[in-house]
Amino acid sequence: MAQRFYKIDLRDSLFPMLSEQQTRTTIGASDGESPAKEDKPGVAYCHNVMPSAYGFDSVGYISKVPASVFLDAGESFIDVRVIFGNARTRIHLAWDTEGTVYALFGIATLWVPLSSTIPATGGAGFSAETVTVGTVNGVSYIWYSGIGAFTYNEATNQLDNVILTGLITADILGVVASSGYLIAYTNNAIAWSSTLVPTDFVPSSVTGAGGGNVAGIAGDILFCTANTLGVLVYTAANTIAGTYTGNVQFPFKFREVDNSKGGISLDRVAYEANSSEQYVFSKAGLQAMSSRAAAHILPDVTDFLAGRRFEDYNETTKQYEITDLAPTATMLKKIKYVASRYLVISYGITSFTHALVLDTALSKLGKLRITHTDCFEYVSDQTEIAKESLAFLLASGEVQLVDFSTGAASSGVLILGKVQYVSSRMITLLGVELENVETGSSLTVEDQAALDGKNFTNVTGTLTAASAGDLREYVFRSSAKNHSLVFTGKFNLVTAQVRYSVTGRR
């Protein structure tokens, strides 16, 4: 049979969450005709791979902050927040499982533990969810639920207690800030401060401080977050938007957000983004929450994260590893929005081992495999913030940045499938041509050849001597009903051209 060629489209925006959801294809509909879009081969699986406008790139990691030498044995870092000290300096604060606080400021590359005068929150019961932050006039007020408010003293490197007058500490769940107000909330009401003195919550028609019950809540208030229009009040069953009015007597107008179903935890809200829309994994799944309505996004990701099947690819055994969770178990989830571009959804079984990353500028998904406890926007001495600020906090306190550079030491996995001519004919894979593979880069190309269309055998391609520059060709001679191509190593794929021949009927 004559040789034929087919170029796999690498510009598709999404890919299945589980490789078993990759459909079979029919690339040979008719000579000179392209197959229908739903029948085209595409990404079946990937990790440590990020999208570009034209394809997919493998990425690596750069260690920016080493593991903390102050961390007690058996403890781990669990959360990191961006706050501003009393001199308005941007600072990263992190907490470990004992409640110890660590600071990272300026271009420093070491976590500094705060002094022993920090709030006495240590112990196995500490949760970073009990700590909330509101920033007013460039200074952050850090609220420990049941304990009180603190500001970061940059001179002494400690948290100084501040009194929020007019509030009953035991009733306050947390704080947030919006439109120049520091806002405190209980399980059914909110209070806003004076705009002149953020710590003054004594109701007054002169200072503008006030508060009251939140109309329309369905269940207790769980937490509040800020957006560019005001605040969002997440309850057990719905979300209420408090829109800033500019009226000093009634600064916020409250209404229920259409299509909202309530919050779950702060970990599942990308609350640090300064935008009108807020990404949240609510009781309705992944949504873009605005002050007016909640819109569903990435329903396939919602179904995957709400499901009980977890998948990884073992680069040593060259097999998919499937874990089915118990009927009552769910995957861990955490959401962050970094550099006003990357929506990062961390997930895992007993810890965060993977992260789906939606590049909102390209509307394309990537996936990272890195064991971590949090993701955040790391800002220090970078020159290109968007591409150099996607950071992961490891349990040891180490901070690793995603390295998008072409010179990154990376090892990604990208699996394209399933290349099938028609359902009634076998196909012999002869070769694969790739572009933009740098000289000296380690890249292995394999074929998952499936005689029955489902169960595969791995065949490793041979790099030809004709490969030159950034063009590589790997040759095969494997016949099967369909083929999936596995790329392991360093790559910048914009073209994957398959050379094949059609063989016998089944």
Short mmCIF file of C-alpha atoms in Angstrom, two decimals:
data_model
loop_
_atom_site.label_atom_id
_atom_site.label_comp_id
_atom_site.label_asym_id
_atom_site.label_seq_id
_atom_site.Cartn_x
_atom_site.Cartn_y
_atom_site.Cartn_z
CA MET A 1 0.00 0.00 0.00
CA ALA A 2 1.12 3.58 -0.70
CA GLN A 3 2.34 5.79 2.08
CA ARG A 4 -0.07 8.39 3.38
CA PHE A 5 0.37 11.40 5.65
CA TYR A 6 -1.78 12.98 8.33
CA LYS A 7 -1.06 16.07 10.45
CA ILE A 8 -2.47 15.93 13.97
CA ASP A 9 -4.11 19.20 15.00
CA LEU A 10 -2.49 20.50 18.21
CA ARG A 11 -4.55 23.68 18.46
CA ASP A 12 -7.65 22.16 20.06
CA SER A 13 -8.38 23.89 23.34
CA LEU A 14 -9.45 21.02 25.60
CA PHE A 15 -8.72 17.35 26.21
CA PRO A 16 -10.49 14.54 28.09
CA MET A 17 -9.91 14.31 31.83
CA LEU A 18 -9.43 10.53 31.56
CA SER A 19 -7.62 8.82 28.69
CA GLU A 20 -10.42 6.26 28.43
CA GLN A 21 -12.69 9.09 27.29
CA GLN A 22 -10.58 9.63 24.16
CA THR A 23 -12.77 8.64 21.25
CA ARG A 24 -11.70 6.46 18.33
CA THR A 25 -11.08 8.39 15.13
CA THR A 26 -11.48 7.99 11.39
CA ILE A 27 -8.73 9.96 9.69
CA GLY A 28 -9.36 8.38 6.31
CA ALA A 29 -12.90 9.52 5.61
CA SER A 30 -12.15 10.14 1.94
CA ASP A 31 -9.01 11.05 0.03
CA GLY A 32 -8.49 14.79 0.11
CA GLU A 33 -11.06 15.33 2.85
CA SER A 34 -10.50 16.05 6.52
CA PRO A 35 -12.40 14.03 9.09
CA ALA A 36 -15.14 15.60 11.13
CA LYS A 37 -13.84 17.55 14.12
CA GLU A 38 -15.19 15.05 16.62
CA ASP A 39 -13.29 12.26 14.84
CA LYS A 40 -9.88 13.95 14.83
CA PRO A 41 -7.03 12.56 16.93
CA GLY A 42 -6.13 14.76 19.86
CA VAL A 43 -4.64 14.87 23.34
CA ALA A 44 -5.60 11.82 25.39
CA TYR A 45 -3.35 12.54 28.37
CA CYS A 46 -0.61 14.92 29.47
CA HIS A 47 1.33 16.12 32.49
CA ASN A 48 3.98 18.81 32.94
CA VAL A 49 2.61 20.25 29.72
CA MET A 50 1.28 23.76 29.12
CA PRO A 51 -0.54 25.07 26.05
CA SER A 52 0.77 27.58 23.59
CA ALA A 53 -1.19 29.38 20.88
CA TYR A 54 -0.05 26.78 18.36
CA GLY A 55 0.44 23.56 20.32
CA PHE A 56 1.79 22.21 23.60
CA ASP A 57 5.09 22.69 25.42
CA SER A 58 6.74 20.64 28.14
CA VAL A 59 7.63 22.70 31.21
CA GLY A 60 10.03 22.34 34.12
CA TYR A 61 10.40 23.80 37.59
CA ILE A 62 12.85 26.24 39.18
CA SER A 63 13.46 26.15 42.93
CA LYS A 64 13.25 29.75 44.17
CA VAL A 65 12.98 29.22 47.93
CA PRO A 66 14.61 26.23 49.64
CA ALA A 67 12.97 23.98 52.22
CA SER A 68 12.69 25.63 55.63
CA VAL A 69 15.25 24.57 58.23
CA PHE A 70 12.92 25.84 60.96
CA LEU A 71 10.12 23.39 60.23
CA ASP A 72 9.52 20.93 63.08
CA ALA A 73 9.78 17.22 62.31
CA GLY A 74 6.48 15.79 61.15
CA GLU A 75 5.03 19.20 60.26
CA SER A 76 4.45 20.69 56.83
CA PHE A 77 3.59 23.99 55.17
CA ILE A 78 -0.08 24.09 54.22
CA ASP A 79 -1.02 27.55 52.95
CA VAL A 80 0.41 30.84 51.70
CA ARG A 81 -1.20 34.28 51.37
CA VAL A 82 -0.12 37.65 50.02
CA ILE A 83 -0.40 40.42 52.63
CA PHE A 84 0.93 43.97 53.06
CA GLY A 85 2.82 45.02 56.19
CA ASN A 86 2.38 48.17 58.25
CA ALA A 87 4.80 49.96 55.88
CA ARG A 88 2.80 48.68 52.87
CA THR A 89 5.43 46.20 51.70
CA ARG A 90 4.18 43.14 49.83
CA ILE A 91 4.88 40.02 51.90
CA HIS A 92 4.14 36.32 51.52
CA LEU A 93 2.90 34.72 54.74
CA ALA A 94 2.77 30.93 55.08
CA TRP A 95 1.40 28.66 57.79
CA ASP A 96 2.39 25.14 58.78
CA THR A 97 0.22 22.44 60.32
CA GLU A 98 1.00 23.71 63.83
CA GLY A 99 -0.11 27.24 63.00
CA THR A 100 3.40 28.67 62.98
CA VAL A 101 3.67 31.67 60.65
CA TYR A 102 6.57 32.25 58.23
CA ALA A 103 7.30 35.37 56.20
CA LEU A 104 8.96 35.91 52.84
CA PHE A 105 9.46 39.52 51.79
CA GLY A 106 11.10 41.50 49.01
CA ILE A 107 13.73 39.52 47.14
CA ALA A 108 14.46 37.32 50.18
CA THR A 109 14.83 33.62 49.44
CA LEU A 110 14.34 32.17 52.91
CA TRP A 111 11.23 31.70 55.02
CA VAL A 112 11.61 33.55 58.32
CA PRO A 113 9.52 32.19 61.22
CA LEU A 114 7.68 34.83 63.19
CA SER A 115 8.45 35.30 66.88
CA SER A 116 6.72 33.33 69.62
CA THR A 117 4.38 36.24 70.33
CA ILE A 118 2.17 35.26 67.39
CA PRO A 119 -1.37 34.07 68.21
CA ALA A 120 -1.43 30.82 70.18
CA THR A 121 -3.04 28.75 67.45
CA GLY A 122 -0.63 25.83 67.47
CA GLY A 123 -1.76 22.25 67.61
CA ALA A 124 -3.25 19.54 65.45
CA GLY A 125 -6.56 21.39 65.12
CA PHE A 126 -5.15 24.43 63.28
CA SER A 127 -6.71 25.21 59.91
CA ALA A 128 -5.63 28.01 57.60
CA GLU A 129 -9.32 28.46 56.76
CA THR A 130 -9.72 30.18 60.15
CA VAL A 131 -7.38 32.96 58.97
CA THR A 132 -8.74 35.67 56.67
CA VAL A 133 -7.21 38.89 55.37
CA GLY A 134 -8.58 42.30 54.46
CA THR A 135 -6.34 45.02 53.02
CA VAL A 136 -7.32 48.67 53.45
CA ASN A 137 -5.18 51.67 52.47
CA GLY A 138 -2.27 49.35 51.69
CA VAL A 139 -2.19 47.62 55.10
CA SER A 140 -3.48 44.08 55.68
CA TYR A 141 -5.57 43.15 58.69
CA ILE A 142 -5.23 39.46 59.48
CA TRP A 143 -8.11 37.94 61.42
CA TYR A 144 -7.77 34.74 63.42
CA SER A 145 -11.26 33.40 64.05
CA GLY A 146 -12.03 33.45 67.77
CA ILE A 147 -8.79 35.29 68.60
CA GLY A 148 -8.69 38.71 66.95
CA ALA A 149 -7.01 40.95 64.38
CA PHE A 150 -3.33 41.49 63.68
CA THR A 151 -1.11 43.53 61.40
CA TYR A 152 2.38 42.63 60.24
CA ASN A 153 5.08 44.73 61.89
CA GLU A 154 7.89 45.01 59.36
CA ALA A 155 10.38 46.37 61.91
CA THR A 156 10.00 43.55 64.44
CA ASN A 157 8.91 40.76 62.08
CA GLN A 158 5.90 39.83 64.17
CA LEU A 159 2.13 40.13 64.20
CA ASP A 160 0.86 43.00 66.32
CA ASN A 161 -2.61 42.70 67.82
CA VAL A 162 -5.06 45.46 66.88
CA ILE A 163 -8.51 45.99 68.36
CA LEU A 164 -11.50 46.28 66.05
CA THR A 165 -13.71 48.45 68.22
CA GLY A 166 -17.43 47.83 68.18
CA LEU A 167 -17.12 44.08 67.43
CA ILE A 168 -17.56 41.01 69.61
CA THR A 169 -14.49 38.90 68.80
CA ALA A 170 -16.16 35.57 69.52
CA ASP A 171 -18.88 36.25 66.91
CA ILE A 172 -16.64 37.26 64.01
CA LEU A 173 -15.82 34.52 61.50
CA GLY A 174 -13.50 36.56 59.31
CA VAL A 175 -12.74 39.81 57.54
CA VAL A 176 -12.47 41.05 53.98
CA ALA A 177 -11.95 44.49 52.44
CA SER A 178 -13.66 46.33 49.61
CA SER A 179 -14.05 49.93 48.41
CA GLY A 180 -11.98 51.31 51.29
CA TYR A 181 -13.95 49.47 53.99
CA LEU A 182 -12.75 46.72 56.27
CA ILE A 183 -15.66 44.29 56.53
CA ALA A 184 -16.22 41.73 59.27
CA TYR A 185 -18.83 38.97 59.07
CA THR A 186 -20.66 36.62 61.40
CA ASN A 187 -22.83 33.66 60.43
CA ASN A 188 -25.75 35.95 59.52
CA ALA A 189 -24.57 39.56 59.32
CA ILE A 190 -21.76 41.85 58.21
CA ALA A 191 -20.30 45.04 59.62
CA TRP A 192 -18.28 47.66 57.78
CA SER A 193 -15.73 50.01 59.27
CA SER A 194 -15.25 53.71 59.11
CA THR A 195 -13.43 54.73 55.95
CA LEU A 196 -11.22 57.02 58.04
CA VAL A 197 -10.14 54.47 60.66
CA PRO A 198 -10.37 50.87 59.38
CA THR A 199 -10.39 49.46 62.92
CA ASP A 200 -13.46 51.52 63.98
CA PHE A 201 -16.65 49.51 63.66
CA VAL A 202 -18.76 51.52 66.12
CA PRO A 203 -21.96 52.41 64.19
CA SER A 204 -22.00 56.11 63.40
CA SER A 205 -23.66 58.38 60.87
CA VAL A 206 -20.57 60.57 61.04
CA THR A 207 -17.86 57.99 60.33
CA GLY A 208 -20.08 55.79 58.15
CA ALA A 209 -19.40 52.61 60.14
CA GLY A 210 -22.39 50.29 60.36
CA GLY A 211 -23.76 46.91 59.43
CA GLY A 212 -26.66 44.53 59.80
CA ASN A 213 -28.20 41.26 58.72
CA VAL A 214 -27.74 40.16 55.11
CA ALA A 215 -31.10 39.77 53.41
CA GLY A 216 -31.59 36.78 51.14
CA ILE A 217 -29.09 34.40 52.70
CA ALA A 218 -30.09 30.73 52.49
CA GLY A 219 -28.38 29.23 55.50
CA ASP A 220 -25.44 30.46 57.53
CA ILE A 221 -22.73 32.68 56.06
CA LEU A 222 -19.61 30.59 55.51
CA PHE A 223 -17.17 33.23 54.25
CA CYS A 224 -16.98 36.48 52.28
CA THR A 225 -14.69 37.56 49.47
CA ALA A 226 -14.17 40.79 47.57
CA ASN A 227 -14.51 41.59 43.89
CA THR A 228 -14.17 44.85 42.00
CA LEU A 229 -17.86 45.72 42.53
CA GLY A 230 -18.04 45.01 46.26
CA VAL A 231 -18.27 41.73 48.16
CA LEU A 232 -19.63 38.23 47.63
CA VAL A 233 -21.22 36.56 50.65
CA TYR A 234 -21.08 32.77 50.32
CA THR A 235 -23.66 30.90 52.39
CA ALA A 236 -24.50 27.24 52.78
CA ALA A 237 -26.97 27.32 49.87
CA ASN A 238 -26.55 30.51 47.84
CA THR A 239 -24.35 33.54 47.24
CA ILE A 240 -25.30 37.14 47.97
CA ALA A 241 -23.64 40.05 46.16
CA GLY A 242 -23.02 43.24 48.09
CA THR A 243 -22.54 45.94 45.45
CA TYR A 244 -20.86 49.19 46.46
CA THR A 245 -23.28 52.13 46.17
CA GLY A 246 -21.13 55.11 47.13
CA ASN A 247 -23.73 56.07 49.75
CA VAL A 248 -21.92 56.52 53.07
CA GLN A 249 -25.07 55.58 55.01
CA PHE A 250 -25.76 52.41 53.00
CA PRO A 251 -22.50 51.58 51.20
CA PHE A 252 -23.55 48.12 50.01
CA LYS A 253 -26.73 46.93 48.30
CA PHE A 254 -27.41 43.20 48.62
CA ARG A 255 -29.07 40.82 46.16
CA GLU A 256 -28.90 37.11 45.47
CA VAL A 257 -26.55 36.02 42.69
CA ASP A 258 -28.51 34.25 39.97
CA ASN A 259 -27.76 30.54 39.55
CA SER A 260 -25.59 30.37 42.69
CA LYS A 261 -25.69 27.33 44.95
CA GLY A 262 -23.51 28.28 47.90
CA GLY A 263 -19.88 27.94 48.87
CA ILE A 264 -17.85 25.08 50.31
CA SER A 265 -14.59 26.56 51.57
CA LEU A 266 -12.16 29.40 50.92
CA ASP A 267 -9.77 26.89 49.35
CA ARG A 268 -12.25 26.49 46.52
CA VAL A 269 -12.47 30.18 45.63
CA ALA A 270 -9.89 32.14 43.67
CA TYR A 271 -10.57 35.09 45.93
CA GLU A 272 -7.27 36.95 45.50
CA ALA A 273 -8.01 38.00 41.91
CA ASN A 274 -8.95 41.67 41.44
CA SER A 275 -11.66 41.11 38.84
CA SER A 276 -15.45 41.36 38.63
CA GLU A 277 -15.69 37.60 38.07
CA GLN A 278 -14.44 35.11 40.61
CA TYR A 279 -13.67 31.48 39.88
CA VAL A 280 -15.18 29.12 42.42
CA PHE A 281 -15.82 25.41 42.86
CA SER A 282 -19.21 25.75 44.50
CA LYS A 283 -21.91 23.19 45.27
CA ALA A 284 -22.87 23.55 41.60
CA GLY A 285 -19.33 22.81 40.37
CA LEU A 286 -16.88 25.13 38.62
CA GLN A 287 -18.42 28.55 38.10
CA ALA A 288 -17.43 32.07 37.16
CA MET A 289 -19.15 34.10 39.89
CA SER A 290 -20.01 37.73 39.28
CA SER A 291 -22.18 40.08 41.30
CA ARG A 292 -25.09 39.33 38.99
CA ALA A 293 -24.89 35.67 37.99
CA ALA A 294 -22.92 32.46 38.32
CA ALA A 295 -22.01 30.86 34.99
CA HIS A 296 -20.86 27.27 34.64
CA ILE A 297 -17.40 26.74 33.14
CA LEU A 298 -15.46 23.60 32.19
CA PRO A 299 -18.27 21.13 32.94
CA ASP A 300 -16.01 18.19 32.03
CA VAL A 301 -13.54 19.29 34.71
CA THR A 302 -16.38 19.57 37.23
CA ASP A 303 -17.54 16.03 36.43
CA PHE A 304 -13.98 14.71 36.74
CA LEU A 305 -13.23 16.41 40.05
CA ALA A 306 -16.59 15.41 41.45
CA GLY A 307 -16.05 11.83 40.29
CA ARG A 308 -14.15 9.03 41.93
CA ARG A 309 -11.68 7.96 39.25
CA PHE A 310 -8.11 9.27 39.39
CA GLU A 311 -5.57 8.70 36.61
CA ASP A 312 -1.83 9.05 36.30
CA TYR A 313 0.71 7.85 33.73
CA ASN A 314 3.75 5.90 34.92
CA GLU A 315 6.74 6.83 32.78
CA THR A 316 8.65 3.74 33.94
CA THR A 317 6.03 1.05 33.35
CA LYS A 318 4.54 3.02 30.44
CA GLN A 319 1.05 2.28 31.69
CA TYR A 320 -1.90 4.28 32.93
CA GLU A 321 -2.47 3.94 36.66
CA ILE A 322 -6.14 4.14 37.61
CA THR A 323 -7.33 4.62 41.19
CA ASP A 324 -11.02 4.24 42.00
CA LEU A 325 -11.93 6.08 45.17
CA ALA A 326 -14.27 4.70 47.80
CA PRO A 327 -17.99 5.52 47.33
CA THR A 328 -17.88 8.13 50.09
CA ALA A 329 -14.52 9.66 49.11
CA THR A 330 -13.87 12.67 46.91
CA MET A 331 -10.78 14.22 45.42
CA LEU A 332 -9.06 17.09 47.20
CA LYS A 333 -9.48 20.42 45.41
CA LYS A 334 -7.99 23.89 45.69
CA ILE A 335 -8.32 26.84 43.31
CA LYS A 336 -6.09 29.84 42.65
CA TYR A 337 -6.00 32.50 39.90
CA VAL A 338 -2.45 33.61 39.14
CA ALA A 339 -1.20 36.64 37.22
CA SER A 340 -4.75 37.42 36.00
CA ARG A 341 -4.23 34.60 33.50
CA TYR A 342 -3.84 31.10 34.95
CA LEU A 343 -6.72 29.37 36.71
CA VAL A 344 -4.97 26.64 38.69
CA ILE A 345 -7.07 23.73 40.01
CA SER A 346 -4.98 21.58 42.34
CA TYR A 347 -6.26 18.08 42.97
CA GLY A 348 -5.25 14.70 44.35
CA ILE A 349 -6.37 11.80 46.52
CA THR A 350 -4.63 12.27 49.88
CA SER A 351 -2.52 15.28 48.88
CA PHE A 352 -2.29 17.66 45.93
CA THR A 353 -0.25 15.83 43.29
CA HIS A 354 -1.58 17.36 40.08
CA ALA A 355 -2.93 20.67 38.84
CA LEU A 356 -5.10 21.50 35.86
CA VAL A 357 -4.18 24.93 34.51
CA LEU A 358 -6.56 26.90 32.33
CA ASP A 359 -4.76 29.61 30.37
CA THR A 360 -7.65 32.08 30.26
CA ALA A 361 -5.89 34.18 27.61
CA LEU A 362 -5.72 31.22 25.20
CA SER A 363 -8.74 29.31 26.56
CA LYS A 364 -6.61 26.16 26.59
CA LEU A 365 -5.87 23.61 29.30
CA GLY A 366 -2.56 22.27 30.56
CA LYS A 367 -1.72 19.86 33.34
CA LEU A 368 1.14 19.79 35.86
CA ARG A 369 2.32 16.91 38.02
CA ILE A 370 3.95 18.26 41.16
CA THR A 371 3.24 17.29 44.77
CA HIS A 372 2.38 20.50 46.60
CA THR A 373 0.20 22.05 49.28
CA ASP A 374 -0.66 25.39 47.68
CA CYS A 375 -0.30 27.45 44.52
CA PHE A 376 0.22 31.21 44.54
CA GLU A 377 1.49 34.24 42.64
CA TYR A 378 5.14 34.65 43.57
CA VAL A 379 6.44 38.16 42.94
CA SER A 380 10.06 39.03 43.65
CA ASP A 381 12.62 40.13 41.08
CA GLN A 382 11.00 38.78 37.91
CA THR A 383 10.96 40.72 34.67
CA GLU A 384 8.03 38.92 33.00
CA ILE A 385 5.50 38.49 35.80
CA ALA A 386 2.88 36.39 34.02
CA LYS A 387 5.40 33.79 32.85
CA GLU A 388 7.54 33.80 35.99
CA SER A 389 5.09 33.96 38.87
CA LEU A 390 3.20 30.65 38.78
CA ALA A 391 4.52 29.12 42.01
CA PHE A 392 3.88 25.99 44.05
CA LEU A 393 4.45 25.63 47.78
CA LEU A 394 5.77 22.22 48.81
CA ALA A 395 5.18 20.62 52.20
CA SER A 396 8.83 21.32 53.13
CA GLY A 397 8.42 25.04 52.49
CA GLU A 398 10.28 24.88 49.19
CA VAL A 399 8.83 27.15 46.50
CA GLN A 400 9.09 26.03 42.89
CA LEU A 401 8.20 28.18 39.89
CA VAL A 402 6.93 26.75 36.64
CA ASP A 403 9.67 27.26 34.03
CA PHE A 404 8.17 28.08 30.64
CA SER A 405 11.52 28.94 29.02
CA THR A 406 12.78 27.07 25.99
CA GLY A 407 15.92 26.16 27.93
CA ALA A 408 13.97 24.65 30.83
CA ALA A 409 15.06 21.25 32.09
CA SER A 410 11.71 19.57 31.60
CA SER A 411 10.20 16.13 31.29
CA GLY A 412 6.66 16.27 30.04
CA VAL A 413 4.34 13.53 28.85
CA LEU A 414 1.91 14.10 25.99
CA ILE A 415 -0.19 11.30 24.50
CA LEU A 416 -2.02 11.83 21.22
CA GLY A 417 -4.64 9.35 20.13
CA LYS A 418 -6.25 7.46 18.67
CA VAL A 419 -4.97 7.44 15.08
CA GLN A 420 -7.30 5.10 13.17
CA TYR A 421 -7.99 4.99 9.44
CA VAL A 422 -11.50 3.53 9.40
CA SER A 423 -13.05 1.02 11.75
CA SER A 424 -12.80 -1.82 9.22
CA ARG A 425 -9.12 -1.47 8.25
CA MET A 426 -5.80 -1.94 10.02
CA ILE A 427 -3.17 0.78 9.80
CA THR A 428 0.61 0.49 9.83
CA LEU A 429 2.45 3.33 11.51
CA LEU A 430 5.60 4.08 9.53
CA GLY A 431 6.91 7.30 11.07
CA VAL A 432 6.29 10.53 12.97
CA GLU A 433 7.80 13.91 12.07
CA LEU A 434 8.15 16.62 14.72
CA GLU A 435 9.35 20.21 14.62
CA ASN A 436 10.83 22.54 17.27
CA VAL A 437 12.71 19.87 19.21
CA GLU A 438 15.95 21.51 20.27
CA THR A 439 19.24 19.85 19.48
CA GLY A 440 20.39 17.81 22.46
CA SER A 441 16.91 17.57 23.97
CA SER A 442 15.97 14.20 25.37
CA LEU A 443 12.75 13.04 23.75
CA THR A 444 11.32 9.55 23.40
CA VAL A 445 8.44 8.76 21.04
CA GLU A 446 6.46 5.57 21.49
CA ASP A 447 3.43 3.99 19.88
CA GLN A 448 0.57 2.50 21.89
CA ALA A 449 -0.46 0.01 19.21
CA ALA A 450 -3.89 -1.55 19.88
CA LEU A 451 -4.88 -4.56 17.78
CA ASP A 452 -8.39 -4.57 19.24
CA GLY A 453 -8.63 -0.78 19.41
CA LYS A 454 -8.41 -0.69 23.21
CA ASN A 455 -5.62 -2.81 24.76
CA PHE A 456 -2.21 -1.66 23.57
CA THR A 457 1.39 -2.75 23.30
CA ASN A 458 4.19 -0.19 23.54
CA VAL A 459 6.52 0.15 20.54
CA THR A 460 9.47 2.56 20.75
CA GLY A 461 10.30 4.64 17.70
CA THR A 462 13.81 4.92 16.29
CA LEU A 463 15.29 8.34 15.61
CA THR A 464 16.43 8.49 12.00
CA ALA A 465 19.78 9.77 10.84
CA ALA A 466 17.93 12.15 8.54
CA SER A 467 16.80 14.21 11.54
CA ALA A 468 18.52 17.60 11.50
CA GLY A 469 18.28 20.85 13.39
CA ASP A 470 15.01 21.04 15.27
CA LEU A 471 13.32 18.54 12.94
CA ARG A 472 13.11 14.95 14.16
CA GLU A 473 11.69 11.85 12.55
CA TYR A 474 11.00 8.64 14.43
CA VAL A 475 10.32 5.50 12.42
CA PHE A 476 8.07 2.57 13.27
CA ARG A 477 6.65 -0.45 11.54
CA SER A 478 3.79 -1.46 13.77
CA SER A 479 0.36 -2.56 12.55
CA ALA A 480 -2.78 -2.16 14.66
CA LYS A 481 -6.37 -1.05 14.55
CA ASN A 482 -5.36 2.28 16.08
CA HIS A 483 -2.26 4.00 17.45
CA SER A 484 -1.65 6.52 20.22
CA LEU A 485 1.62 8.46 20.21
CA VAL A 486 3.47 9.00 23.50
CA PHE A 487 5.98 11.88 23.71
CA THR A 488 8.16 11.81 26.84
CA GLY A 489 10.85 14.39 27.55
CA LYS A 490 11.40 17.93 26.32
CA PHE A 491 9.34 19.23 23.42
CA ASN A 492 7.63 22.24 21.90
CA LEU A 493 5.09 20.60 19.65
CA VAL A 494 3.33 22.59 16.96
CA THR A 495 3.43 19.88 14.30
CA ALA A 496 3.04 16.12 14.58
CA GLN A 497 2.85 14.56 11.13
CA VAL A 498 2.13 10.85 10.90
CA ARG A 499 3.27 8.67 8.02
CA TYR A 500 1.29 5.47 7.59
CA SER A 501 -0.08 2.89 5.20
CA VAL A 502 -3.44 1.13 5.16
CA THR A 503 -3.31 -2.64 5.55
CA GLY A 504 -5.76 -5.54 5.71
CA ARG A 505 -9.41 -5.51 6.67
CA ARG A 506 -10.58 -6.81 10.04
#
